[in-house]
Amino acid sequence: MYLSPRFRAFAAGAALLAASVLAQAQTLPNVVILATGGTIAGAGASAANSATYAAAKVPVDKLIAGLPELSKVASVKGEQVLQIASESFTNEDLLTLGKRVSALAKQGDVDGIVVTHGTDTLEETAYFLHLTVHTDKPIVVVGSMRPGTALSADGALNLYDAVNVAASQDAKGKGVLVTMNDEIHTGRDVAKAINIKTEAFKSQWGPLGMIVEGRNYWFRAPVKRHTMQSEFDIDQITALPQVDIAYGYGNVPASSVEAIGKGAKAIVHAGTGNGSVANRVVPALQKLREGGVQVIRSSRVNTGGFVLRNAEQPDDKYDWVVAHDLNPQKARILAMVALTKPLSAAELQRVFWEY
Ligand code: DGL
């Protein structure tokens, strides 16, 4: 069959292009995006709606399709694990997500994992994965403060950053990471500090680094135990114990603790200042402790506390535990994971010093 020189040249060019795209795809890292919902999957009625919108609406395939830049960063696949607003996460959701992350991390054809998540409890899920998934591959949890339909939405760049970090060799071995607003945080320290700004996430000891135009700039690394160094393994956990949080405040009644402690393996007390407990609440906590419930003192201060043993409460005498610098919701995650094993208060305190 006669083929004109022009057509032959076109065919040769097309073949070269296809070969280079295929070669690039074969050399790009493989990143899986596990979607769970949240604002990053949210949608508002108009572009002016940056704060009023419905979370957990946009499916993961649409999130990926809306970000063609990802194709130059990694070979990306998406899975819709959940589609919920993160305030509604349950312990079962944590286990489902954690086991999926663990299974994917074991696959030779997966180089990194991104979890898209609502920002309300993102810090809890990130810490849970940090404590229980045994891999040194990058796992990056990401959300957004504005829905993709809003003017100056932050989700696209946050997701682009998350995939870049998940595809990076230099992100390996740093535990679970969170990319928000150009910063890279450790899943252990990061917390949502405000609910109405794109600069919403803070780590009280500072971010680990920055990510700018797809490049990671690292300034520190985590020193507490995580992932490969953790004694807790998601693959060995079938259920998480009930751990609840009691909030301390002026005029707080003892009943606030009595009601919460029932059926719990541990109670985290979000105390004032140094994690202090009102004198009328102490007997209720002592009674829970006598009944076998672990008592963990954390602080309600919003930049994260620094609670030490026997500072304003005789923890040795009461056989209580201190959460050190973990905020109450992080302390709850660590206590839940730790108490999948039968630990004494002294052993639980060791865990709080080490993780
Ligand atoms: N409902 C909140 C959540 O899913 C929305 C907040 C957000 O994702 O930024 O966490």
mmCIF file of C-alpha atoms and ligand atoms in Angstrom:
data_model
loop_
_atom_site.group_PDB
_atom_site.id
_atom_site.type_symbol
_atom_site.label_atom_id
_atom_site.label_comp_id
_atom_site.label_asym_id
_atom_site.label_seq_id
_atom_site.Cartn_x
_atom_site.Cartn_y
_atom_site.Cartn_z
ATOM 1 C CA MET A 1 0.000 0.000 0.000
ATOM 2 C CA TYR A 2 1.357 3.393 -0.978
ATOM 3 C CA LEU A 3 1.928 5.752 1.923
ATOM 4 C CA SER A 4 2.762 9.365 1.171
ATOM 5 C CA PRO A 5 6.028 10.711 2.632
ATOM 6 C CA ARG A 6 3.949 13.175 4.671
ATOM 7 C CA PHE A 7 1.883 10.365 6.209
ATOM 8 C CA ARG A 8 4.984 8.270 6.859
ATOM 9 C CA ALA A 9 6.563 11.215 8.681
ATOM 10 C CA PHE A 10 3.384 11.740 10.715
ATOM 11 C CA ALA A 11 3.174 8.041 11.622
ATOM 12 C CA ALA A 12 6.814 7.989 12.683
ATOM 13 C CA GLY A 13 6.279 11.064 14.854
ATOM 14 C CA ALA A 14 3.168 9.596 16.456
ATOM 15 C CA ALA A 15 4.994 6.354 17.197
ATOM 16 C CA LEU A 16 7.860 8.256 18.795
ATOM 17 C CA LEU A 17 5.415 10.286 20.929
ATOM 18 C CA ALA A 18 3.569 7.158 22.058
ATOM 19 C CA ALA A 19 6.849 5.467 22.897
ATOM 20 C CA SER A 20 8.045 8.435 24.963
ATOM 21 C CA VAL A 21 4.725 8.698 26.858
ATOM 22 C CA LEU A 22 4.812 4.966 27.546
ATOM 23 C CA ALA A 23 8.453 5.134 28.603
ATOM 24 C CA GLN A 24 7.705 8.067 30.901
ATOM 25 C CA ALA A 25 4.672 6.270 32.367
ATOM 26 C CA GLN A 26 6.830 3.201 32.975
ATOM 27 C CA THR A 27 9.462 5.285 34.779
ATOM 28 C CA LEU A 28 6.992 7.356 36.838
ATOM 29 C CA PRO A 29 6.350 6.174 40.408
ATOM 30 C CA ASN A 30 3.045 4.406 41.090
ATOM 31 C CA VAL A 31 0.844 6.274 43.561
ATOM 32 C CA VAL A 32 -2.557 5.131 44.801
ATOM 33 C CA ILE A 33 -5.048 7.745 46.021
ATOM 34 C CA LEU A 34 -7.467 6.402 48.642
ATOM 35 C CA ALA A 35 -10.416 8.774 48.908
ATOM 36 C CA THR A 36 -12.551 9.030 52.047
ATOM 37 C CA GLY A 37 -14.575 12.239 51.438
ATOM 38 C CA GLY A 38 -14.338 15.626 53.138
ATOM 39 C CA THR A 39 -14.173 19.113 51.688
ATOM 40 C CA ILE A 40 -11.503 18.155 49.175
ATOM 41 C CA ALA A 41 -14.378 16.188 47.630
ATOM 42 C CA GLY A 42 -16.905 18.897 48.443
ATOM 43 C CA ALA A 43 -19.108 21.020 46.193
ATOM 44 C CA GLY A 44 -20.756 24.396 46.780
ATOM 45 C CA ALA A 45 -23.669 26.075 44.978
ATOM 46 C CA SER A 46 -21.462 28.812 43.560
ATOM 47 C CA ALA A 47 -17.836 29.896 43.293
ATOM 48 C CA ALA A 48 -18.492 32.400 46.066
ATOM 49 C CA ASN A 49 -19.288 29.567 48.503
ATOM 50 C CA SER A 50 -15.940 28.900 50.164
ATOM 51 C CA ALA A 51 -17.465 28.037 53.553
ATOM 52 C CA THR A 52 -20.992 26.801 52.764
ATOM 53 C CA TYR A 53 -20.948 23.595 50.734
ATOM 54 C CA ALA A 54 -21.614 19.867 50.962
ATOM 55 C CA ALA A 55 -18.609 17.702 51.836
ATOM 56 C CA ALA A 56 -17.961 14.231 50.394
ATOM 57 C CA LYS A 57 -19.665 14.612 47.004
ATOM 58 C CA VAL A 58 -16.972 14.355 44.280
ATOM 59 C CA PRO A 59 -15.693 10.835 43.492
ATOM 60 C CA VAL A 60 -11.964 10.108 43.411
ATOM 61 C CA ASP A 61 -11.853 9.548 39.632
ATOM 62 C CA LYS A 62 -13.230 13.094 39.150
ATOM 63 C CA LEU A 63 -10.654 14.505 41.558
ATOM 64 C CA ILE A 64 -7.884 12.863 39.528
ATOM 65 C CA ALA A 65 -9.397 13.864 36.168
ATOM 66 C CA GLY A 66 -9.576 17.462 37.394
ATOM 67 C CA LEU A 67 -5.804 17.489 37.963
ATOM 68 C CA PRO A 68 -4.089 16.525 34.652
ATOM 69 C CA GLU A 69 -0.762 17.784 36.074
ATOM 70 C CA LEU A 70 -0.617 14.570 38.110
ATOM 71 C CA SER A 71 0.228 12.588 34.952
ATOM 72 C CA LYS A 72 3.692 14.202 34.903
ATOM 73 C CA VAL A 73 4.314 13.305 38.575
ATOM 74 C CA ALA A 74 3.174 9.715 38.952
ATOM 75 C CA SER A 75 1.108 6.923 37.497
ATOM 76 C CA VAL A 76 -1.963 7.495 39.646
ATOM 77 C CA LYS A 77 -4.820 5.148 40.469
ATOM 78 C CA GLY A 78 -7.790 6.015 42.680
ATOM 79 C CA GLU A 79 -9.918 3.988 45.101
ATOM 80 C CA GLN A 80 -13.048 5.259 46.859
ATOM 81 C CA VAL A 81 -12.667 3.698 50.313
ATOM 82 C CA LEU A 82 -15.297 5.922 51.962
ATOM 83 C CA GLN A 83 -17.309 9.002 51.004
ATOM 84 C CA ILE A 84 -18.042 10.732 54.302
ATOM 85 C CA ALA A 85 -17.472 13.953 56.184
ATOM 86 C CA SER A 86 -14.638 13.158 58.544
ATOM 87 C CA GLU A 87 -16.457 14.186 61.751
ATOM 88 C CA SER A 88 -18.397 10.954 61.187
ATOM 89 C CA PHE A 89 -15.376 8.648 61.088
ATOM 90 C CA THR A 90 -15.730 5.555 63.272
ATOM 91 C CA ASN A 91 -13.143 3.145 64.685
ATOM 92 C CA GLU A 92 -14.303 0.647 62.073
ATOM 93 C CA ASP A 93 -13.554 3.221 59.338
ATOM 94 C CA LEU A 94 -10.063 3.673 60.776
ATOM 95 C CA LEU A 95 -9.497 -0.086 60.661
ATOM 96 C CA THR A 96 -10.877 -0.431 57.118
ATOM 97 C CA LEU A 97 -8.706 2.400 55.832
ATOM 98 C CA GLY A 98 -5.615 1.288 57.769
ATOM 99 C CA LYS A 99 -5.830 -2.289 56.509
ATOM 100 C CA ARG A 100 -6.228 -1.085 52.893
ATOM 101 C CA VAL A 101 -3.196 1.192 53.238
ATOM 102 C CA SER A 102 -1.192 -1.663 54.740
ATOM 103 C CA ALA A 103 -2.163 -4.077 51.977
ATOM 104 C CA LEU A 104 -1.273 -1.597 49.221
ATOM 105 C CA ALA A 105 2.028 -0.705 50.918
ATOM 106 C CA LYS A 106 3.047 -4.368 50.634
ATOM 107 C CA GLN A 107 2.522 -4.358 46.866
ATOM 108 C CA GLY A 108 5.673 -4.087 44.761
ATOM 109 C CA ASP A 109 3.834 -2.001 42.174
ATOM 110 C CA VAL A 110 2.889 0.704 44.734
ATOM 111 C CA ASP A 111 5.523 3.350 45.547
ATOM 112 C CA GLY A 112 3.421 5.730 47.621
ATOM 113 C CA ILE A 113 -0.082 6.249 48.956
ATOM 114 C CA VAL A 114 -2.214 9.375 49.311
ATOM 115 C CA VAL A 115 -5.314 9.500 51.506
ATOM 116 C CA THR A 116 -7.792 12.304 50.777
ATOM 117 C CA HIS A 117 -9.715 13.113 53.938
ATOM 118 C CA GLY A 118 -11.927 15.674 55.645
ATOM 119 C CA THR A 119 -9.871 18.101 57.682
ATOM 120 C CA ASP A 120 -11.933 17.833 60.883
ATOM 121 C CA THR A 121 -10.425 14.522 62.015
ATOM 122 C CA LEU A 122 -7.556 14.322 59.524
ATOM 123 C CA GLU A 123 -5.055 14.662 62.389
ATOM 124 C CA GLU A 124 -6.522 11.585 64.114
ATOM 125 C CA THR A 125 -6.434 9.352 61.051
ATOM 126 C CA ALA A 126 -2.934 10.494 60.115
ATOM 127 C CA TYR A 127 -1.643 9.666 63.612
ATOM 128 C CA PHE A 128 -3.459 6.307 63.624
ATOM 129 C CA LEU A 129 -1.775 5.292 60.345
ATOM 130 C CA HIS A 130 1.559 6.672 61.637
ATOM 131 C CA LEU A 131 1.293 4.335 64.642
ATOM 132 C CA THR A 132 0.117 1.176 62.930
ATOM 133 C CA VAL A 133 1.134 0.810 59.244
ATOM 134 C CA HIS A 134 4.450 -1.032 58.908
ATOM 135 C CA THR A 135 6.013 0.478 55.807
ATOM 136 C CA ASP A 136 8.694 3.033 54.982
ATOM 137 C CA LYS A 137 6.900 4.018 51.767
ATOM 138 C CA PRO A 138 5.480 7.555 51.827
ATOM 139 C CA ILE A 139 1.887 7.757 53.068
ATOM 140 C CA VAL A 140 0.465 11.269 52.716
ATOM 141 C CA VAL A 141 -2.870 12.414 54.122
ATOM 142 C CA VAL A 142 -4.381 15.516 52.523
ATOM 143 C CA GLY A 143 -7.515 17.610 52.671
ATOM 144 C CA SER A 144 -8.683 21.074 51.804
ATOM 145 C CA MET A 145 -10.377 23.971 53.554
ATOM 146 C CA ARG A 146 -12.416 25.042 50.503
ATOM 147 C CA PRO A 147 -14.397 22.896 48.060
ATOM 148 C CA GLY A 148 -13.092 22.571 44.502
ATOM 149 C CA THR A 149 -16.024 24.668 43.274
ATOM 150 C CA ALA A 150 -14.893 27.750 45.247
ATOM 151 C CA LEU A 151 -12.761 30.681 44.103
ATOM 152 C CA SER A 152 -9.120 30.110 45.132
ATOM 153 C CA ALA A 153 -9.868 26.550 46.139
ATOM 154 C CA ASP A 154 -6.887 24.953 47.895
ATOM 155 C CA GLY A 155 -7.637 21.279 47.216
ATOM 156 C CA ALA A 156 -5.995 20.982 43.802
ATOM 157 C CA LEU A 157 -2.589 22.239 44.925
ATOM 158 C CA ASN A 158 -2.812 20.310 48.211
ATOM 159 C CA LEU A 159 -3.515 17.101 46.251
ATOM 160 C CA TYR A 160 -0.777 17.865 43.702
ATOM 161 C CA ASP A 161 1.646 18.365 46.605
ATOM 162 C CA ALA A 162 0.510 15.162 48.306
ATOM 163 C CA VAL A 163 1.087 13.067 45.162
ATOM 164 C CA ASN A 164 4.496 14.688 44.670
ATOM 165 C CA VAL A 165 5.531 13.830 48.219
ATOM 166 C CA ALA A 166 4.080 10.308 47.955
ATOM 167 C CA ALA A 167 6.133 9.825 44.753
ATOM 168 C CA SER A 168 9.345 11.089 46.391
ATOM 169 C CA GLN A 169 12.219 8.890 47.466
ATOM 170 C CA ASP A 170 13.247 11.477 50.092
ATOM 171 C CA ALA A 171 9.853 11.139 51.811
ATOM 172 C CA LYS A 172 10.512 7.486 52.674
ATOM 173 C CA GLY A 173 10.976 6.500 56.298
ATOM 174 C CA LYS A 174 9.537 9.755 57.702
ATOM 175 C CA GLY A 175 6.275 8.185 58.858
ATOM 176 C CA VAL A 176 2.845 9.355 57.800
ATOM 177 C CA LEU A 177 2.912 12.888 56.416
ATOM 178 C CA VAL A 178 0.301 15.613 55.888
ATOM 179 C CA THR A 179 0.589 18.175 53.086
ATOM 180 C CA MET A 180 -1.535 21.278 53.540
ATOM 181 C CA ASN A 181 -0.935 24.846 52.369
ATOM 182 C CA ASP A 182 2.576 24.161 50.931
ATOM 183 C CA GLU A 183 3.773 22.601 54.214
ATOM 184 C CA ILE A 184 4.753 19.007 54.991
ATOM 185 C CA HIS A 185 3.816 17.969 58.541
ATOM 186 C CA THR A 186 4.283 14.771 60.497
ATOM 187 C CA GLY A 187 1.051 12.920 61.200
ATOM 188 C CA ARG A 188 2.076 12.850 64.869
ATOM 189 C CA ASP A 189 2.206 16.586 65.572
ATOM 190 C CA VAL A 190 -0.122 18.222 63.054
ATOM 191 C CA ALA A 191 -3.511 19.496 64.217
ATOM 192 C CA LYS A 192 -6.276 21.648 62.779
ATOM 193 C CA ALA A 193 -5.822 24.975 64.560
ATOM 194 C CA ILE A 194 -8.594 26.998 62.880
ATOM 195 C CA ASN A 195 -11.635 26.099 60.802
ATOM 196 C CA ILE A 196 -11.953 29.014 58.356
ATOM 197 C CA LYS A 197 -8.519 29.652 56.824
ATOM 198 C CA THR A 198 -6.505 27.717 54.233
ATOM 199 C CA GLU A 199 -3.563 28.024 56.636
ATOM 200 C CA ALA A 200 -5.439 25.806 59.082
ATOM 201 C CA PHE A 201 -2.959 23.125 60.116
ATOM 202 C CA LYS A 202 -0.179 23.666 62.654
ATOM 203 C CA SER A 203 2.412 21.460 64.334
ATOM 204 C CA GLN A 204 3.471 22.855 67.676
ATOM 205 C CA TRP A 205 7.093 21.854 67.003
ATOM 206 C CA GLY A 206 6.871 23.096 63.397
ATOM 207 C CA PRO A 207 6.383 21.421 60.016
ATOM 208 C CA LEU A 208 8.985 18.934 58.746
ATOM 209 C CA GLY A 209 9.359 20.898 55.519
ATOM 210 C CA MET A 210 7.849 22.729 52.597
ATOM 211 C CA ILE A 211 6.823 21.650 49.142
ATOM 212 C CA VAL A 212 7.109 24.258 46.412
ATOM 213 C CA GLU A 213 6.436 23.574 42.703
ATOM 214 C CA GLY A 214 6.681 19.861 43.270
ATOM 215 C CA ARG A 215 9.995 19.916 45.144
ATOM 216 C CA ASN A 216 10.369 18.910 48.821
ATOM 217 C CA TYR A 217 12.460 21.057 51.161
ATOM 218 C CA TRP A 218 13.099 19.189 54.439
ATOM 219 C CA PHE A 219 14.187 20.920 57.664
ATOM 220 C CA ARG A 220 13.640 18.183 60.280
ATOM 221 C CA ALA A 221 12.582 14.552 60.696
ATOM 222 C CA PRO A 222 10.406 12.785 63.322
ATOM 223 C CA VAL A 223 12.231 11.307 66.347
ATOM 224 C CA LYS A 224 9.338 9.466 68.005
ATOM 225 C CA ARG A 225 8.554 5.816 67.061
ATOM 226 C CA HIS A 226 6.337 5.281 64.036
ATOM 227 C CA THR A 227 5.509 2.869 61.147
ATOM 228 C CA MET A 228 8.399 0.398 60.868
ATOM 229 C CA GLN A 229 9.576 1.093 64.451
ATOM 230 C CA SER A 230 6.114 0.720 65.979
ATOM 231 C CA GLU A 231 5.210 -2.193 68.238
ATOM 232 C CA PHE A 232 1.598 -1.810 67.006
ATOM 233 C CA ASP A 233 0.635 -3.421 63.697
ATOM 234 C CA ILE A 234 -2.649 -2.732 61.875
ATOM 235 C CA ASP A 235 -2.513 -6.256 60.415
ATOM 236 C CA GLN A 236 -2.737 -7.665 63.965
ATOM 237 C CA ILE A 237 -5.523 -5.333 65.178
ATOM 238 C CA THR A 238 -9.113 -6.539 64.758
ATOM 239 C CA ALA A 239 -10.883 -4.083 67.045
ATOM 240 C CA LEU A 240 -10.146 -0.791 68.817
ATOM 241 C CA PRO A 241 -11.158 -0.276 72.470
ATOM 242 C CA GLN A 242 -13.477 2.514 73.564
ATOM 243 C CA VAL A 243 -11.485 5.563 74.720
ATOM 244 C CA ASP A 244 -13.336 8.786 75.437
ATOM 245 C CA ILE A 245 -12.455 12.377 76.263
ATOM 246 C CA ALA A 246 -13.739 14.475 79.167
ATOM 247 C CA TYR A 247 -13.326 18.227 78.906
ATOM 248 C CA GLY A 248 -12.188 20.374 81.806
ATOM 249 C CA TYR A 249 -13.588 23.894 82.391
ATOM 250 C CA GLY A 250 -14.738 26.218 85.175
ATOM 251 C CA ASN A 251 -17.539 24.815 87.338
ATOM 252 C CA VAL A 252 -17.263 21.413 85.643
ATOM 253 C CA PRO A 253 -19.382 18.802 87.501
ATOM 254 C CA ALA A 254 -17.964 15.394 88.486
ATOM 255 C CA SER A 255 -20.834 13.864 86.501
ATOM 256 C CA SER A 256 -19.081 14.978 83.281
ATOM 257 C CA VAL A 257 -16.484 12.273 83.941
ATOM 258 C CA GLU A 258 -18.758 9.639 85.459
ATOM 259 C CA ALA A 259 -21.014 9.651 82.400
ATOM 260 C CA ILE A 260 -18.167 9.412 79.900
ATOM 261 C CA GLY A 261 -16.052 6.778 81.642
ATOM 262 C CA LYS A 262 -18.682 4.017 81.530
ATOM 263 C CA GLY A 263 -17.562 1.129 79.281
ATOM 264 C CA ALA A 264 -14.345 2.860 78.298
ATOM 265 C CA LYS A 265 -10.893 1.213 78.517
ATOM 266 C CA ALA A 266 -9.432 4.660 79.120
ATOM 267 C CA ILE A 267 -10.537 8.224 79.583
ATOM 268 C CA VAL A 268 -8.513 11.179 78.348
ATOM 269 C CA HIS A 269 -9.044 14.236 80.517
ATOM 270 C CA ALA A 270 -8.609 17.458 78.504
ATOM 271 C CA GLY A 271 -7.534 19.519 81.475
ATOM 272 C CA THR A 272 -6.882 23.219 81.854
ATOM 273 C CA GLY A 273 -3.353 24.590 81.550
ATOM 274 C CA ASN A 274 -0.898 21.905 82.704
ATOM 275 C CA GLY A 275 -3.600 19.280 82.213
ATOM 276 C CA SER A 276 -5.061 20.180 85.611
ATOM 277 C CA VAL A 277 -8.146 18.462 87.014
ATOM 278 C CA ALA A 278 -10.763 20.300 89.113
ATOM 279 C CA ASN A 279 -10.685 19.070 92.716
ATOM 280 C CA ARG A 280 -14.351 17.927 92.561
ATOM 281 C CA VAL A 281 -13.554 15.769 89.493
ATOM 282 C CA VAL A 282 -10.537 13.979 90.980
ATOM 283 C CA PRO A 283 -12.565 11.469 93.052
ATOM 284 C CA ALA A 284 -14.604 10.490 89.981
ATOM 285 C CA LEU A 285 -11.406 9.799 88.029
ATOM 286 C CA GLN A 286 -9.929 7.887 90.960
ATOM 287 C CA LYS A 287 -13.045 5.728 91.092
ATOM 288 C CA LEU A 288 -12.774 5.000 87.349
ATOM 289 C CA ARG A 289 -9.118 4.088 87.869
ATOM 290 C CA GLU A 290 -10.022 1.742 90.726
ATOM 291 C CA GLY A 291 -12.476 0.120 88.300
ATOM 292 C CA GLY A 292 -9.646 -0.582 85.844
ATOM 293 C CA VAL A 293 -10.120 2.404 83.516
ATOM 294 C CA GLN A 294 -6.837 4.069 82.509
ATOM 295 C CA VAL A 295 -6.807 7.821 83.217
ATOM 296 C CA ILE A 296 -4.720 10.009 80.877
ATOM 297 C CA ARG A 297 -4.162 13.690 81.567
ATOM 298 C CA SER A 298 -3.906 15.903 78.491
ATOM 299 C CA SER A 299 -4.298 19.673 78.132
ATOM 300 C CA ARG A 300 -7.041 21.592 76.354
ATOM 301 C CA VAL A 301 -4.670 24.451 75.410
ATOM 302 C CA ASN A 302 -5.134 24.836 71.677
ATOM 303 C CA THR A 303 -1.525 24.969 70.533
ATOM 304 C CA GLY A 304 -0.948 21.542 72.094
ATOM 305 C CA GLY A 305 0.103 21.014 75.711
ATOM 306 C CA PHE A 306 3.162 19.811 77.560
ATOM 307 C CA VAL A 307 1.861 17.769 80.487
ATOM 308 C CA LEU A 308 4.421 16.311 82.868
ATOM 309 C CA ARG A 309 3.938 13.733 85.618
ATOM 310 C CA ASN A 310 3.220 14.942 89.168
ATOM 311 C CA ALA A 311 3.279 18.602 88.075
ATOM 312 C CA GLU A 312 -0.105 19.659 89.475
ATOM 313 C CA GLN A 313 -1.582 16.207 90.119
ATOM 314 C CA PRO A 314 0.073 13.301 92.004
ATOM 315 C CA ASP A 315 0.035 10.935 89.029
ATOM 316 C CA ASP A 316 2.265 8.389 90.764
ATOM 317 C CA LYS A 317 -0.122 8.240 93.730
ATOM 318 C CA TYR A 318 -3.254 8.064 91.522
ATOM 319 C CA ASP A 319 -1.653 5.625 88.990
ATOM 320 C CA TRP A 320 -2.542 8.022 86.170
ATOM 321 C CA VAL A 321 -0.790 8.623 82.826
ATOM 322 C CA VAL A 322 0.200 11.941 81.223
ATOM 323 C CA ALA A 323 -0.191 12.594 77.486
ATOM 324 C CA HIS A 324 2.938 14.832 77.405
ATOM 325 C CA ASP A 325 2.635 16.999 74.238
ATOM 326 C CA LEU A 326 -0.257 15.136 72.595
ATOM 327 C CA ASN A 327 -3.556 17.001 72.385
ATOM 328 C CA PRO A 328 -6.623 15.147 73.729
ATOM 329 C CA GLN A 329 -7.735 13.721 70.376
ATOM 330 C CA LYS A 330 -4.207 12.478 69.581
ATOM 331 C CA ALA A 331 -3.896 11.039 73.088
ATOM 332 C CA ARG A 332 -7.139 9.148 72.481
ATOM 333 C CA ILE A 333 -5.746 7.627 69.254
ATOM 334 C CA LEU A 334 -2.524 6.519 70.959
ATOM 335 C CA ALA A 335 -4.396 5.124 73.971
ATOM 336 C CA MET A 336 -6.777 3.184 71.701
ATOM 337 C CA VAL A 337 -3.904 1.654 69.739
ATOM 338 C CA ALA A 338 -1.827 0.925 72.864
ATOM 339 C CA LEU A 339 -4.753 -0.662 74.724
ATOM 340 C CA THR A 340 -5.233 -3.260 72.033
ATOM 341 C CA LYS A 341 -2.652 -4.846 74.364
ATOM 342 C CA PRO A 342 -3.190 -5.414 78.138
ATOM 343 C CA LEU A 343 -0.908 -2.644 79.466
ATOM 344 C CA SER A 344 -0.450 -1.411 83.031
ATOM 345 C CA ALA A 345 -0.477 2.354 83.642
ATOM 346 C CA ALA A 346 3.329 2.270 83.830
ATOM 347 C CA GLU A 347 3.567 0.475 80.471
ATOM 348 C CA LEU A 348 1.041 2.873 78.959
ATOM 349 C CA GLN A 349 3.104 5.797 80.225
ATOM 350 C CA ARG A 350 6.154 4.341 78.460
ATOM 351 C CA VAL A 351 4.147 4.274 75.256
ATOM 352 C CA PHE A 352 3.237 7.943 75.686
ATOM 353 C CA TRP A 353 6.898 8.870 76.165
ATOM 354 C CA GLU A 354 8.024 6.880 73.102
ATOM 355 C CA TYR A 355 5.343 7.599 70.424
HETATM 356 N N1 DGL B 1 -17.139 18.163 57.362
HETATM 357 C C1 DGL B 1 -15.736 18.494 57.407
HETATM 358 C C2 DGL B 1 -14.891 17.210 57.216
HETATM 359 O O1 DGL B 1 -15.286 16.379 56.410
HETATM 360 C C3 DGL B 1 -15.362 19.477 56.349
HETATM 361 C C4 DGL B 1 -14.037 20.102 56.625
HETATM 362 C C5 DGL B 1 -12.998 19.773 55.594
HETATM 363 O O2 DGL B 1 -12.930 18.645 55.070
HETATM 364 O O3 DGL B 1 -12.182 20.688 55.355
HETATM 365 O O4 DGL B 1 -13.863 17.095 57.873
#
